[in-house]
Amino acid sequence: MIVKMSKQNPEVLAALEALVAPVGGEVRQLSFPFGTFLVALGLENPSLKKIQAMDGVLWARAAGSKPVLAALEQNPERTTVALGRMEVGGEALAVMAGPCSVEDRDQIFTAARFVAAFGATALRGGAYKPRTSPYAFQGLGQPGVELLREAADAANLPVVTEVMEPNDVATMAPFVDCFQIGARNMSNAPLLKAVGRAGKPVLLKRGPSATLAEFVLAAEYILLEGNAQVILCERGIRTYETATRNTLDLNAVPVLKGMTHLPVVVDPSHGTGRREAVIPMSRAAVAAGADGIVVEVHPDPSRARSDGDQSLHLPEFRRLMEDLKPVAEAVGRRLDIPETLPFAANQVPLIRRSAGWGGSR
Amino acid sequence: MIVKMSKQNPEVLAALEALVAPVGGEVRQLSFPFGTFLVALGLENPSLKKIQAMDGVLWARAAGSKPVLAALEQNPERTTVALGRMEVGGEALAVMAGPCSVEDRDQIFTAARFVAAFGATALRGGAYKPRTSPYAFQGLGQPGVELLREAADAANLPVVTEVMEPNDVATMAPFVDCFQIGARNMSNAPLLKAVGRAGKPVLLKRGPSATLAEFVLAAEYILLEGNAQVILCERGIRTYETATRNTLDLNAVPVLKGMTHLPVVVDPSHGTGRREAVIPMSRAAVAAGADGIVVEVHPDPSRARSDGDQSLHLPEFRRLMEDLKPVAEAVGRRLDIPETLPFAANQVPLIRRSAGWGGSR
Amino acid sequence: MIVKMSKQNPEVLAALEALVAPVGGEVRQLSFPFGTFLVALGLENPSLKKIQAMDGVLWARAAGSKPVLAALEQNPERTTVALGRMEVGGEALAVMAGPCSVEDRDQIFTAARFVAAFGATALRGGAYKPRTSPYAFQGLGQPGVELLREAADAANLPVVTEVMEPNDVATMAPFVDCFQIGARNMSNAPLLKAVGRAGKPVLLKRGPSATLAEFVLAAEYILLEGNAQVILCERGIRTYETATRNTLDLNAVPVLKGMTHLPVVVDPSHGTGRREAVIPMSRAAVAAGADGIVVEVHPDPSRARSDGDQSLHLPEFRRLMEDLKPVAEAVGRRLDIPETLPFAANQVPLIRRSAGWGGSR
Amino acid sequence: MIVKMSKQNPEVLAALEALVAPVGGEVRQLSFPFGTFLVALGLENPSLKKIQAMDGVLWARAAGSKPVLAALEQNPERTTVALGRMEVGGEALAVMAGPCSVEDRDQIFTAARFVAAFGATALRGGAYKPRTSPYAFQGLGQPGVELLREAADAANLPVVTEVMEPNDVATMAPFVDCFQIGARNMSNAPLLKAVGRAGKPVLLKRGPSATLAEFVLAAEYILLEGNAQVILCERGIRTYETATRNTLDLNAVPVLKGMTHLPVVVDPSHGTGRREAVIPMSRAAVAAGADGIVVEVHPDPSRARSDGDQSLHLPEFRRLMEDLKPVAEAVGRRLDIPETLPFAANQVPLIRRSAGWGGSR
C-alpha cells in the first residue's frame, strides 16, 4: 500500500506497521521534493478505507504491477537531477561524454580536457566493464574509478561511471557523482536497491529487451529506497536488424515523457554502434525531446580497448556539439558551449559536415 | 552482369545477348540521370574480361546479393524525385499528409484543403487497404482513387496512394502521381516490377521485419525496371515493445543515406501508432536527416475507419508544421509553409505546445 | 455479419442482400463440411436481432478483428485436407519433401523418386521463387511447374508449389495439387483471395513477423472464398538470434491447435537454415503435435541454386524418416514408410545417427 | 592465453606468471574431467610460441571473443552433471519440477511429495524472486531456501533454487544442491563468478535476448572459476509474439549441442507462459534432444503467488510424465517413473489426454 501524506501523522505510520507486522512486511517513509509517502510492503489486497480516513492522508492505494512513485502524475512539474553545474531535465541539455573504458592516465585526462572544452557537462568512462566474453578487457576496476575522478576534477566535470555489484557501491561512492546501471543490470534488483540507498544520482540504462513499462518499474525500485535522482537512458534495443549494433528506440523519449517525471537521456553510441550515425542520432534524440545525450568519445578510437567502432574522435565530438546547438534551440532547449577554447584551435580542428545539410546527407 | 557504359556501343549489347541466349536470360538497357547501364540477367559467374575490354564500357561486374543500381556509389550526388511542385531529396522537406483511408468526399476534400494550407507537399490516402482482418474496411477501391485525385486537384497537390496488386497499376496510373508500396508488400516482386514499369515515382515502405539491406534490394527491383524515382520510407519495425505500434527505427535514416542515393522519408504515424508521439518523432526524423515525412491527418480521427489512434487532428497537423520548421532550418533544410491561410484562422486554431520546450516535455 | 444456417432459407439471403445493398456490400454463401454460412461483407455494427430470429438461422454475429470461419469452435472435430493418398491432419503424418527450387529434369526426377521411396507424401519444389535480390535465381517459372508435375507423376506424389501472383493461379492450377503461399505473401490479400477461389488445397506459410492471430486471419481470407482446405505452416520467425536463419516457433503448434481447426505443419528447413538441425527439429515438431513437416531435400545440396545449406542430402532424408517414425508413434501418430526400396539399398545408404541417442547428441 | 597440459609442469605456470606480472594479470590452474588447463588472464595478443614449446603443453592459444573451456571440442564425450541420484546429460532425462515460488510449508511439502512420486529428479522453487515490480511478491528469502531443503529431503530430491546476488551464495550453499542463475542475471558477471567458485552445479538460464553465442560465453565465466558443472537452460526468448509469454527457441537445443559439451535442458513453463502448451512443448524439447526439462508445478495454481498461469496442476504433471516417457524412448533416452505411488491413486488421478493423439490435438 502506498500512502501520500499532506502532513506528518505518526498514527498513520503506526497503523501501517500494525498491518505489516503479522506478514513480516515493512513500512518506509519517503520524502521527495514532490511529496512525502509511506509505503507498506508485503501486503496483498490490503483494505485501504481505514487508512484513507486518517488525518494527513491525501490518498492511499494498493501498489501492484505499475509504477507509482515514478509515475508522471506524482510530479507533473517533472524532476530535475543536479549533476555538476547543471540540472538534468532542465532547459539546458546534459552531455555526458568520455571513453567507453578508462584505459590509462593520458587517455582519460585528454578525453576529459577536450570534452569539457567543447561543452560536455559530465565525464563518463567505465572502470568496471560488463563484457560478453570473460577474456575481454574487464576494466581497470577501482584504480580506474580513481583515475576518472582525478581527470574529471582537472576538467571541472562530474563523474558518471558504472557499478556492477552491490558490494562495490560503498567503495566507489566517494569518487563518483552519478552511478550508472548498465543495460544488462537494469533488472538486477539487489543492485538497484544498493544504488538507491547510496543517495547519489543514478543513470539507469534500459535493458536490451526491456519494455518501457519494465524500464520505469526498474526506476521505481530506486525511488522506493528514497532516491528520486534517477535519469533514464534509452540506449537501443535488440532487434533482428544487423546493420546497427542496436535499434535506437527514440519512440521511448516521448512515450517515457508521458509515463514518468524522470529525465530521459539517449545514448546514440550504443544505440547505433556506428560512429557515422552518432551525430545524426544525437540530433534526433534532442529533437524528440531528450534531456541530453550520453556519448562515447576517445582520443584515438582505433586503439580503444572496447567499443572503438562507435566512439567519436575528438573533432567529431566538437562537430557534434556545433550541430546539436541549433537543434536544441529549435526545440526550445539550450546547449552551452564555451566560447573560447583553452588550447590552440588547430589541436582539435572543427571538421566540416560530411555533406550538404546538417551533416545528414 | 551489370555494365556501365560511357557511350553507346551496340556491340556490347550484342555480346551480352549472345551470352544470355543459351541460358534463356535477358538483357536490359537502363538510362538514369546518373548513367546508362546494360544488365544481363540469368548469368551465373559470368566471365567479365571480354566485356570489360570493349569500347564504351566503364566497368562490368557480376551482380549478386547486393544492390548495384541503388547503391550510393552510383550517384554520390544523390537522386531527387519530382513530386508535384517539389523535388523529394532536395533542400525542401516533403510532407505527405492525409487520412489513412479515403472515406467520403467531404472527408478527403476537407483533409486536402487544410493540409495544403498548412504546407503539405502531397496528399496521401488509401483506397486499396491491406487489412489484417478480411472483415475490416478494405477501402473504397478505384472510386476512392478517383475521389482522392479530385480532392488533390482542388488543393493543388500531387497524389500518393497504395497499390496492392500488379493488375491495378494500369487502372490507377492516370489518377496517381506516386504509387505507394505498403510495408506488407515490400518483398512482393511482381508488384515491385509492375510499379517499376509504370514509370511514376514510387514510395516504398520498409517491411515490418525487413533489414535495411533487404529494403535497398527491394528498391533495386524497381530500378531494374528502369525507374529510379524511388523514395524509401522508414515506418517502424516490429519488435517486442508493446507501448508503441511499431518501433520507429530512425537509425535507418543515416544508415540508408550511407547505402543508397535514394531519398529517405519517415512515417511517424505507423512508426509510433500514437498520436501524441507523432510530432516529437517527426522532429526527430528531420533532425536525423530525413528528406520528409508521411503523416496521417484526419478531420475527425475519432470517426476514422482505420488508424484513428495515430491520426493527427487538423490543428495538430498545423502545430506539427510550425514545430518542424525551425528543426528543418537547424539542420540546413527548408520547410515551406504558406504565409496566409485561405480560411479564417479560428477554423483551425494553432494549439499550444503540450509543454515547456518544443512540445517535447 | 456472419450467419450460420441449420438449413437453407432464401429469405435470409434476401434479407442480408437488402442490408448490404445501400453500402455497396456483398453476401456470400459458403458451404463447408462443418457447416453452411452466409457472410454479409461491408456492414459496420449491423443489427443482428432480426436476422437471428429468422428460420434456419443458428446464429448471427458481427465479424470484426477475429477469425470466425477458421476458429476452432466452428469445427472441434478439426479439418483434414486431402492431398494425394492421404488426409493432412489425420492420424498419418504429412511429409512434403523436395528441393527448394526445381532446377532441371534430372534433379527433380531424382529427388521425387527417392523422397517417394522413403515415405514422403508430397513433392515440393519452387518454380516461382521470391528472392531478396533481383539478381538471384528467380526459378524456372511455368516450365518448372510442368517439370515438377511430370516428376511427381512418375513418383506417384501430389505437387505442392508456390504461387506468387494472382495472375499465375489459372495457368498453374492444372499442374498443381496444392498452392503454397510463401511467408512473404502471407498478408497479400489479393493472392489469398485468388488461391481461395482456385478451390485447391493451400499451404499457407506464416509471415516472418506475423503473430499467430494474424496468421489465422490470413487463413480466414481464404476460407471466406469458400475454401477450407488450408494447411498452416510454421516456418520460423525473425528474431535477433543469428545462429539460425530463423527462430522456429514450435509454441505455434499447440497454440494454433487451440485457435483453429486447420491442420498445422512445420518447416524445419527454413525454420533453422541449418542442415544439422533439421532432423532434431522435425522430431520436435511432431512431438509438439504437428500434422506433418515440409522439408528441403536435394540430390546434391552443394550445387543447389538456392537454400543449399539447409537442404538434406538423400541419405539424411532417409535417416529423418527412420528417426521420425518412433516419435510419431510415441505421440499416437503414424508415419508410413514403404517396406521395400525400389532400388538397391546402397544407392542411398542409411547413415548412422550422428551420436548416442536419437541423433540428438 | 589458454594452455592445455598433458601433465604437470611447474615451469609453465612460472612462465605464465612472468608474462602476466607486468600487466597485473592472473594465472589460473583449472582441472576438469576433460583436461587440465592453465589460463593467463590480462594478456593481449600474447606470443604463444615459447609456451607451446614447453614440456607438458598440448597446445596454447589466445582467448578472445569465443568460448574455449565450454566448447564442444574440449569434451566431445560431453559433460554430465551429478544432481541427486542422476547424471544430467546422461541417458536418463532430468525433470526439475516444483512451484515458481516457495510459499509456505504445506505448499512446498505437497509439491515435493507428489512430483517425486511421479518421477521428478529434482525439486525446484524460488525463495529469492527477481520481479519486474518492486511491489510484487519477492519470495520468502533465506527461510524459503531452508523450507525448500526440508521438503526436498522429505521427498529424497536434490534442491535447485535461484540465487540473485553474490553475497547470498555462502548463506544459501549449505541448503542447495544446484544454484540457478535466472534469465535476467545471465550476464551478471559477478554473480557468475560467485556461483562458479561455490563448486556446486549451476543451472544457467538463457537471457531473454541473449544469442546462443553469448549464452555459452556466460557459461565460460563459470568454467573459468574451475566449475564445469553447468547445465544450460533454454527458457524462451523475447519476440514480438504476444500469444505466448516468450518464444521457446528449441533450435537452441541442437545448436547448443553442436557448440558446447554442457548438458542442455528446457523450461517449457517460462518458454510458453501457458499451462496448456507445457506438455506438448516438453515432448518437443525431449524430441529435439534436450537432456531434461524444468517445469513449474503447483498444488493449486489458481492461488500461486507468481506464475500461476503457467504452472501445472499435479494431475497434469503426472500426465506430462506419462506422455514424456514414450517420446524419451523414441529418441533413445530414458525417463524413470516409480512404478507404485506412495498414496492412493485417486488423490492425483491420471487425467486423460486432451484429445486424439498424444494430447497434441
mmCIF file of C-alpha atoms in Angstrom, chain A residues 77-80 89-91 206-214 237-244 246-255 257 259 271-272 274 276-277 279-281 283-291 323 326-327 329-333 353 355-361, chain B residues 77-80 89-91 206-214 237-244 246-255 257 259 271-272 274 276-277 279-281 283-291 323 326-328 330-333 353 355-361:
data_model
loop_
_atom_site.group_PDB
_atom_site.id
_atom_site.type_symbol
_atom_site.label_atom_id
_atom_site.label_comp_id
_atom_site.label_asym_id
_atom_site.label_seq_id
_atom_site.Cartn_x
_atom_site.Cartn_y
_atom_site.Cartn_z
ATOM 1 C CA GLU A 77 6.331 19.587 -12.986
ATOM 2 C CA ARG A 78 8.927 16.900 -13.678
ATOM 3 C CA THR A 79 12.017 16.019 -11.707
ATOM 4 C CA THR A 80 15.411 17.502 -12.402
ATOM 5 C CA GLY A 89 15.928 17.672 -17.089
ATOM 6 C CA GLY A 90 16.081 21.466 -17.061
ATOM 7 C CA GLU A 91 16.325 23.770 -20.036
ATOM 8 C CA ARG A 206 17.239 0.461 -20.462
ATOM 9 C CA GLY A 207 17.759 -3.276 -20.781
ATOM 10 C CA PRO A 208 18.247 -4.500 -24.347
ATOM 11 C CA SER A 209 14.914 -6.309 -24.296
ATOM 12 C CA ALA A 210 13.068 -4.332 -21.663
ATOM 13 C CA THR A 211 9.725 -2.762 -22.406
ATOM 14 C CA LEU A 212 9.245 0.839 -21.393
ATOM 15 C CA ALA A 213 6.836 -0.304 -18.712
ATOM 16 C CA GLU A 214 9.527 -2.554 -17.233
ATOM 17 C CA ILE A 237 17.081 -2.361 -28.025
ATOM 18 C CA ARG A 238 17.911 -5.674 -29.575
ATOM 19 C CA THR A 239 16.093 -6.424 -32.800
ATOM 20 C CA TYR A 240 16.693 -8.511 -35.907
ATOM 21 C CA GLU A 241 18.436 -5.608 -37.671
ATOM 22 C CA THR A 242 22.158 -6.253 -38.132
ATOM 23 C CA ALA A 243 23.211 -3.030 -39.877
ATOM 24 C CA THR A 244 23.382 -1.422 -36.448
ATOM 25 C CA ASN A 246 21.147 -1.995 -31.542
ATOM 26 C CA THR A 247 17.966 -0.297 -32.712
ATOM 27 C CA LEU A 248 17.804 3.089 -31.023
ATOM 28 C CA ASP A 249 14.189 3.407 -29.925
ATOM 29 C CA LEU A 250 13.584 7.137 -29.931
ATOM 30 C CA ASN A 251 9.865 6.494 -29.554
ATOM 31 C CA ALA A 252 10.947 5.860 -25.985
ATOM 32 C CA VAL A 253 11.556 9.571 -25.447
ATOM 33 C CA PRO A 254 8.017 10.914 -25.939
ATOM 34 C CA VAL A 255 6.456 7.748 -24.515
ATOM 35 C CA LYS A 257 7.813 11.575 -21.012
ATOM 36 C CA MET A 259 4.735 7.902 -18.293
ATOM 37 C CA GLY A 271 22.144 2.795 -29.811
ATOM 38 C CA THR A 272 23.780 2.635 -33.208
ATOM 39 C CA ARG A 274 28.437 3.081 -35.708
ATOM 40 C CA GLU A 276 28.943 7.850 -38.529
ATOM 41 C CA ALA A 277 25.405 7.534 -37.141
ATOM 42 C CA ILE A 279 25.837 12.777 -34.818
ATOM 43 C CA PRO A 280 22.558 12.426 -36.751
ATOM 44 C CA MET A 281 21.028 10.318 -33.995
ATOM 45 C CA ARG A 283 20.349 15.484 -33.207
ATOM 46 C CA ALA A 284 17.302 13.229 -33.498
ATOM 47 C CA ALA A 285 17.334 12.453 -29.785
ATOM 48 C CA VAL A 286 17.295 16.111 -28.867
ATOM 49 C CA ALA A 287 14.601 16.859 -31.429
ATOM 50 C CA ALA A 288 12.497 14.046 -29.963
ATOM 51 C CA GLY A 289 12.670 15.820 -26.618
ATOM 52 C CA ALA A 290 15.515 14.095 -24.801
ATOM 53 C CA ASP A 291 17.087 15.913 -21.873
ATOM 54 C CA ASP A 323 25.486 20.651 -34.829
ATOM 55 C CA PRO A 326 20.789 24.850 -33.267
ATOM 56 C CA VAL A 327 18.624 21.738 -32.936
ATOM 57 C CA GLU A 329 17.336 25.845 -29.758
ATOM 58 C CA ALA A 330 14.797 24.784 -32.380
ATOM 59 C CA VAL A 331 13.003 22.764 -29.716
ATOM 60 C CA GLY A 332 13.332 25.395 -27.005
ATOM 61 C CA ARG A 333 16.345 23.913 -25.228
ATOM 62 C CA ARG A 353 29.971 18.488 -42.126
ATOM 63 C CA ALA A 355 27.682 16.707 -46.696
ATOM 64 C CA GLY A 356 25.027 19.189 -47.634
ATOM 65 C CA TRP A 357 22.534 19.892 -44.913
ATOM 66 C CA GLY A 358 23.407 19.480 -41.314
ATOM 67 C CA GLY A 359 25.655 16.558 -41.962
ATOM 68 C CA SER A 360 22.626 14.477 -42.572
ATOM 69 C CA ARG A 361 23.303 13.581 -46.142
ATOM 70 C CA GLU B 77 25.181 13.497 -55.774
ATOM 71 C CA ARG B 78 22.026 11.682 -54.678
ATOM 72 C CA THR B 79 18.775 11.261 -56.537
ATOM 73 C CA THR B 80 15.854 13.619 -56.191
ATOM 74 C CA GLY B 89 15.503 14.721 -51.595
ATOM 75 C CA GLY B 90 16.271 18.360 -52.282
ATOM 76 C CA GLU B 91 16.662 21.120 -49.755
ATOM 77 C CA ARG B 206 10.097 -0.807 -45.373
ATOM 78 C CA GLY B 207 8.676 -4.197 -44.413
ATOM 79 C CA PRO B 208 7.969 -4.655 -40.712
ATOM 80 C CA SER B 209 10.766 -7.199 -40.372
ATOM 81 C CA ALA B 210 12.992 -6.200 -43.270
ATOM 82 C CA THR B 211 16.632 -5.387 -42.725
ATOM 83 C CA LEU B 212 17.947 -2.247 -44.328
ATOM 84 C CA ALA B 213 19.965 -4.385 -46.729
ATOM 85 C CA GLU B 214 16.759 -6.129 -47.849
ATOM 86 C CA ILE B 237 9.697 -2.263 -37.422
ATOM 87 C CA ARG B 238 8.134 -4.968 -35.347
ATOM 88 C CA THR B 239 9.773 -5.567 -32.001
ATOM 89 C CA TYR B 240 8.757 -6.888 -28.593
ATOM 90 C CA GLU B 241 7.807 -3.394 -27.388
ATOM 91 C CA THR B 242 4.056 -3.008 -26.889
ATOM 92 C CA ALA B 243 3.861 0.620 -25.757
ATOM 93 C CA THR B 244 4.014 1.619 -29.413
ATOM 94 C CA ASN B 246 5.948 -0.316 -34.110
ATOM 95 C CA THR B 247 9.462 0.726 -33.171
ATOM 96 C CA LEU B 248 10.401 3.629 -35.417
ATOM 97 C CA ASP B 249 13.966 2.864 -36.473
ATOM 98 C CA LEU B 250 15.453 6.285 -37.103
ATOM 99 C CA ASN B 251 18.907 4.696 -37.275
ATOM 100 C CA ALA B 252 17.623 3.754 -40.708
ATOM 101 C CA VAL B 253 17.927 7.340 -41.892
ATOM 102 C CA PRO B 254 21.696 7.845 -41.572
ATOM 103 C CA VAL B 255 22.405 4.198 -42.379
ATOM 104 C CA LYS B 257 21.952 7.595 -46.525
ATOM 105 C CA MET B 259 23.984 2.877 -48.511
ATOM 106 C CA GLY B 271 6.095 4.210 -36.652
ATOM 107 C CA THR B 272 4.526 5.033 -33.310
ATOM 108 C CA ARG B 274 0.199 7.018 -31.029
ATOM 109 C CA GLU B 276 0.926 12.174 -29.081
ATOM 110 C CA ALA B 277 4.238 10.779 -30.321
ATOM 111 C CA ILE B 279 5.052 15.477 -33.523
ATOM 112 C CA PRO B 280 8.187 14.672 -31.488
ATOM 113 C CA MET B 281 9.098 11.817 -33.795
ATOM 114 C CA ARG B 283 11.009 16.452 -35.463
ATOM 115 C CA ALA B 284 13.409 13.615 -34.714
ATOM 116 C CA ALA B 285 13.116 12.235 -38.226
ATOM 117 C CA VAL B 286 14.019 15.564 -39.761
ATOM 118 C CA ALA B 287 16.870 16.073 -37.314
ATOM 119 C CA ALA B 288 18.197 12.621 -38.228
ATOM 120 C CA GLY B 289 18.396 13.773 -41.837
ATOM 121 C CA ALA B 290 15.162 12.522 -43.381
ATOM 122 C CA ASP B 291 14.039 14.130 -46.622
ATOM 123 C CA ASP B 323 7.318 22.907 -34.854
ATOM 124 C CA PRO B 326 12.868 25.517 -37.030
ATOM 125 C CA VAL B 327 14.195 21.956 -36.759
ATOM 126 C CA ALA B 328 14.443 21.774 -40.528
ATOM 127 C CA ALA B 330 18.629 23.855 -37.744
ATOM 128 C CA VAL B 331 19.810 21.020 -39.964
ATOM 129 C CA GLY B 332 20.086 23.139 -43.096
ATOM 130 C CA ARG B 333 16.784 22.159 -44.661
ATOM 131 C CA ARG B 353 2.648 23.174 -27.356
ATOM 132 C CA ALA B 355 4.582 21.622 -22.522
ATOM 133 C CA GLY B 356 7.747 23.592 -21.982
ATOM 134 C CA TRP B 357 10.216 23.269 -24.776
ATOM 135 C CA GLY B 358 9.143 22.429 -28.242
ATOM 136 C CA GLY B 359 6.313 20.253 -27.059
ATOM 137 C CA SER B 360 8.837 17.695 -26.095
ATOM 138 C CA ARG B 361 8.079 17.588 -22.423
#
